[in-house]
Structure formats: structure tokens, C-alpha cells
Amino acid sequence: DAIIIQEHKFPVIISLPGRGNVRQQNTILYEALASHGYIVITMDQPYVANFVKTPMGTKTTLTFNDVWNLPRDRDYRYVYDDEMIALAIKDIDFVLEHFQDFGNISSAFDTKNIILMGHSIGANIAQIKGFGDKRIKAIVDIDSKITERAVFGRIGVHPNLDAKPVLF
């Protein structure tokens, strides 16, 4: 029930947790960012988080096969990651295209100052999506994984053609 300062716009951070993590594990960080004038949106994404329950009651969990193979079978893991990253990017697009659905608070969103922040695979997603989307102005990367194998079609860091600022 916070009062919205109508004449003020605040930068928006969309935060993505790492594999097997949930958005609640970073509540202290999100509260600290909010106390400094950022609006923080975070989500548990299916196939990234261990468990997701939608408002309709649908539940998505990692399967036993996924939990067993992800740390043991690199071929399985990289195919899985590419599929999961594609879905996660669609989730981010959905949020970006539906800011107005946040109700009264959406009037405070500075949609010209959007930051993607992620941890681990969430940081890889933040880079991939953020570097290719003009709406994203900066990236915060908390422990992304750079490997000798291609992640979402590329070995190493994806191109940052607009030279967006990145905090590692």
C-alpha cells in the first residue's frame, strides 16, 4: 500500500535467479535495490527454478531425469540449457510487453531505463537477451558461466553490439 509518487519514474530491474534457485533467496538484495529507488521484478521461471506454481495452480518441476543428467551429461545439459534459455527469453518479453498489467505502480516504471540482472544461468540469459534487445539499457551479471561449449549458439560471451554497460 505504498504511496506512488506520480511525478517520478524509477528504473526497472528484472532479475533472474540461477538454476535450481528461487526468487525469494535474494529478497534482501531486492529490498536494498528498492530502497535506492529501483523497481525490482523477479520471477521463478519454469525449468530454471526447481519448482514453479502458476496462479492457475499448474506446477512445473525439474524431472528426475533432468536432475540426474544436468550435472552428469554435458551434451544433455547444453541441449537443455538452449531450450530453457529460449523459454526464459519469452518470459522476459512477456514481462516487458505487459508492464501495464502491474496496475497503479506501472505508472512509476521508467521504461526507458530497464536493467536485466541474473545469477549463474540467469546471468547468461540476462546477457543473451539484454545484448540483443534495445529496451534493455544495462546488464548485471552475477557469476555467469562461460564455457568451452556453445551456449545458445555461441561459445563465450554473446556480442554486445550497443556496448551496454555490464556489471560483473
Coordinates of C-alpha atoms in Angstrom, one line a residue:
D1 CA 0.0 0.0 0.0
A2 CA 2.9 2.4 -0.6
I3 CA 2.0 5.8 -2.0
I4 CA 3.1 6.2 -5.6
I5 CA 5.0 9.4 -6.4
Q6 CA 3.2 10.2 -9.6
E7 CA 5.6 12.7 -11.0
H8 CA 8.6 10.3 -10.5
K9 CA 9.7 7.4 -12.7
F10 CA 12.0 4.7 -11.3
P11 CA 14.4 2.4 -13.2
V12 CA 13.2 -1.2 -13.5
I13 CA 15.4 -4.2 -12.7
I14 CA 14.2 -7.6 -14.0
S15 CA 16.1 -10.2 -12.0
L16 CA 16.6 -13.9 -13.0
P17 CA 17.6 -16.5 -10.4
G18 CA 20.1 -19.3 -11.2
R19 CA 19.2 -22.9 -12.0
G20 CA 17.5 -24.6 -9.1
N21 CA 17.2 -21.3 -7.2
V22 CA 14.1 -19.3 -6.4
R23 CA 13.4 -15.5 -6.5
Q24 CA 13.0 -15.4 -2.7
Q25 CA 16.6 -16.2 -2.0
N26 CA 17.6 -12.7 -3.0
T27 CA 14.9 -10.8 -1.1
I28 CA 17.5 -8.8 0.9
L29 CA 19.2 -7.7 -2.3
Y30 CA 15.9 -6.7 -3.9
E31 CA 14.8 -4.7 -0.8
A32 CA 18.2 -2.9 -0.8
L33 CA 17.8 -2.0 -4.5
A34 CA 14.3 -0.9 -4.0
S35 CA 15.4 1.3 -1.1
H36 CA 17.8 3.0 -3.5
G37 CA 15.0 3.9 -6.0
Y38 CA 14.7 0.8 -8.2
I39 CA 11.6 -1.2 -9.1
V40 CA 12.6 -4.8 -8.9
I41 CA 10.7 -7.5 -10.8
T42 CA 11.7 -11.1 -10.3
M43 CA 10.2 -14.4 -11.3
D44 CA 10.7 -18.1 -10.9
Q45 CA 11.0 -19.4 -14.5
P46 CA 9.9 -22.9 -15.4
Y47 CA 12.9 -25.2 -16.0
V48 CA 15.2 -22.8 -14.3
A49 CA 13.8 -22.9 -10.8
N50 CA 13.3 -26.3 -9.2
F51 CA 9.6 -25.6 -8.7
V52 CA 7.1 -23.2 -10.2
K53 CA 3.4 -22.9 -9.4
T54 CA 1.3 -20.7 -11.6
P55 CA -1.7 -18.6 -10.5
M56 CA -3.9 -21.3 -12.2
G57 CA -2.3 -24.0 -10.0
T58 CA -0.2 -25.6 -12.6
K59 CA 3.1 -26.9 -11.2
T60 CA 6.4 -27.3 -13.1
T61 CA 9.3 -29.1 -11.5
L62 CA 12.6 -30.4 -12.8
T63 CA 12.1 -34.1 -13.6
F64 CA 14.3 -36.8 -12.0
N65 CA 15.9 -37.3 -15.4
D66 CA 16.8 -33.6 -15.6
V67 CA 18.1 -33.5 -12.0
W68 CA 20.2 -36.6 -12.7
N69 CA 21.6 -35.7 -16.1
L70 CA 22.2 -32.0 -15.8
P71 CA 25.3 -32.3 -13.7
R72 CA 26.5 -35.5 -15.2
D73 CA 25.9 -35.4 -19.0
R74 CA 27.3 -32.2 -20.7
D75 CA 25.6 -33.0 -24.0
Y76 CA 22.2 -33.3 -22.2
R77 CA 22.9 -30.1 -20.2
Y78 CA 23.7 -27.9 -23.2
V79 CA 20.7 -29.0 -25.2
Y80 CA 18.5 -28.5 -22.1
D81 CA 20.0 -25.0 -21.5
D82 CA 19.4 -23.9 -25.0
E83 CA 15.7 -24.9 -24.8
M84 CA 15.4 -23.3 -21.3
I85 CA 17.1 -20.1 -22.4
A86 CA 14.7 -19.7 -25.4
L87 CA 11.7 -20.1 -23.0
A88 CA 13.2 -17.7 -20.4
I89 CA 13.6 -15.1 -23.1
K90 CA 9.9 -15.4 -24.0
D91 CA 9.1 -14.9 -20.3
I92 CA 11.2 -11.7 -20.2
D93 CA 9.5 -10.5 -23.4
F94 CA 6.1 -11.2 -21.8
V95 CA 7.0 -9.0 -18.7
L96 CA 8.4 -6.2 -20.9
E97 CA 5.2 -6.2 -23.0
H98 CA 2.9 -6.3 -20.0
F99 CA 4.2 -3.6 -17.7
Q100 CA 0.7 -2.0 -17.7
D101 CA -0.6 -5.2 -16.0
F102 CA 1.2 -4.3 -12.8
G103 CA -1.6 -1.9 -12.0
N104 CA -1.2 1.5 -10.5
I105 CA 2.5 1.0 -9.8
S106 CA 3.3 0.7 -13.5
S107 CA 2.9 4.5 -13.8
A108 CA 6.1 4.7 -11.8
F109 CA 8.1 2.4 -14.2
D110 CA 10.8 4.2 -16.2
T111 CA 10.5 2.0 -19.2
K112 CA 13.5 3.8 -20.8
N113 CA 15.8 2.5 -18.0
I114 CA 15.4 -1.2 -17.8
I115 CA 18.2 -3.4 -16.4
L116 CA 18.4 -7.2 -16.6
M117 CA 20.1 -8.8 -13.7
G118 CA 20.8 -12.5 -13.3
H119 CA 22.7 -15.1 -11.3
S120 CA 24.5 -18.1 -12.9
I121 CA 22.4 -19.3 -15.8
G122 CA 20.1 -16.3 -15.1
A123 CA 23.1 -14.1 -15.8
N124 CA 23.7 -15.9 -19.1
I125 CA 20.1 -15.3 -20.0
A126 CA 20.4 -11.6 -19.0
Q127 CA 23.4 -11.2 -21.3
I128 CA 21.9 -13.0 -24.2
K129 CA 18.5 -11.2 -24.0
G130 CA 19.9 -7.8 -22.9
F131 CA 22.6 -7.5 -25.5
G132 CA 20.1 -8.1 -28.3
D133 CA 17.2 -6.0 -27.0
K134 CA 17.1 -2.2 -27.4
R135 CA 14.8 -1.8 -24.5
I136 CA 17.4 -3.1 -22.1
K137 CA 20.0 -0.4 -21.1
A138 CA 22.3 -2.4 -18.8
I139 CA 23.2 -5.9 -17.5
V140 CA 24.1 -7.1 -14.1
D141 CA 25.9 -10.5 -14.3
I142 CA 26.3 -12.4 -11.0
D143 CA 28.5 -15.4 -11.8
S144 CA 27.6 -16.3 -15.3
K145 CA 29.1 -19.4 -16.8
I146 CA 31.4 -19.1 -19.7
T147 CA 32.4 -22.5 -21.1
E148 CA 34.3 -24.0 -24.0
R149 CA 31.0 -25.2 -25.4
A150 CA 28.3 -23.2 -27.2
V151 CA 25.6 -21.7 -25.0
F152 CA 22.6 -20.6 -27.1
G153 CA 24.6 -20.8 -30.3
R154 CA 27.8 -19.1 -29.2
I155 CA 31.0 -20.0 -27.4
G156 CA 31.9 -17.3 -24.9
V157 CA 30.1 -14.0 -24.3
H158 CA 27.4 -13.1 -26.7
P159 CA 28.1 -9.9 -28.7
N160 CA 27.3 -6.6 -27.0
L161 CA 26.9 -4.6 -30.2
D162 CA 25.5 -1.5 -28.4
A163 CA 28.3 -1.5 -25.8
K164 CA 25.7 -1.6 -23.0
P165 CA 27.2 -1.3 -19.5
V166 CA 27.7 -4.6 -17.8
L167 CA 28.4 -5.1 -14.1
F168 CA 30.1 -8.4 -13.4

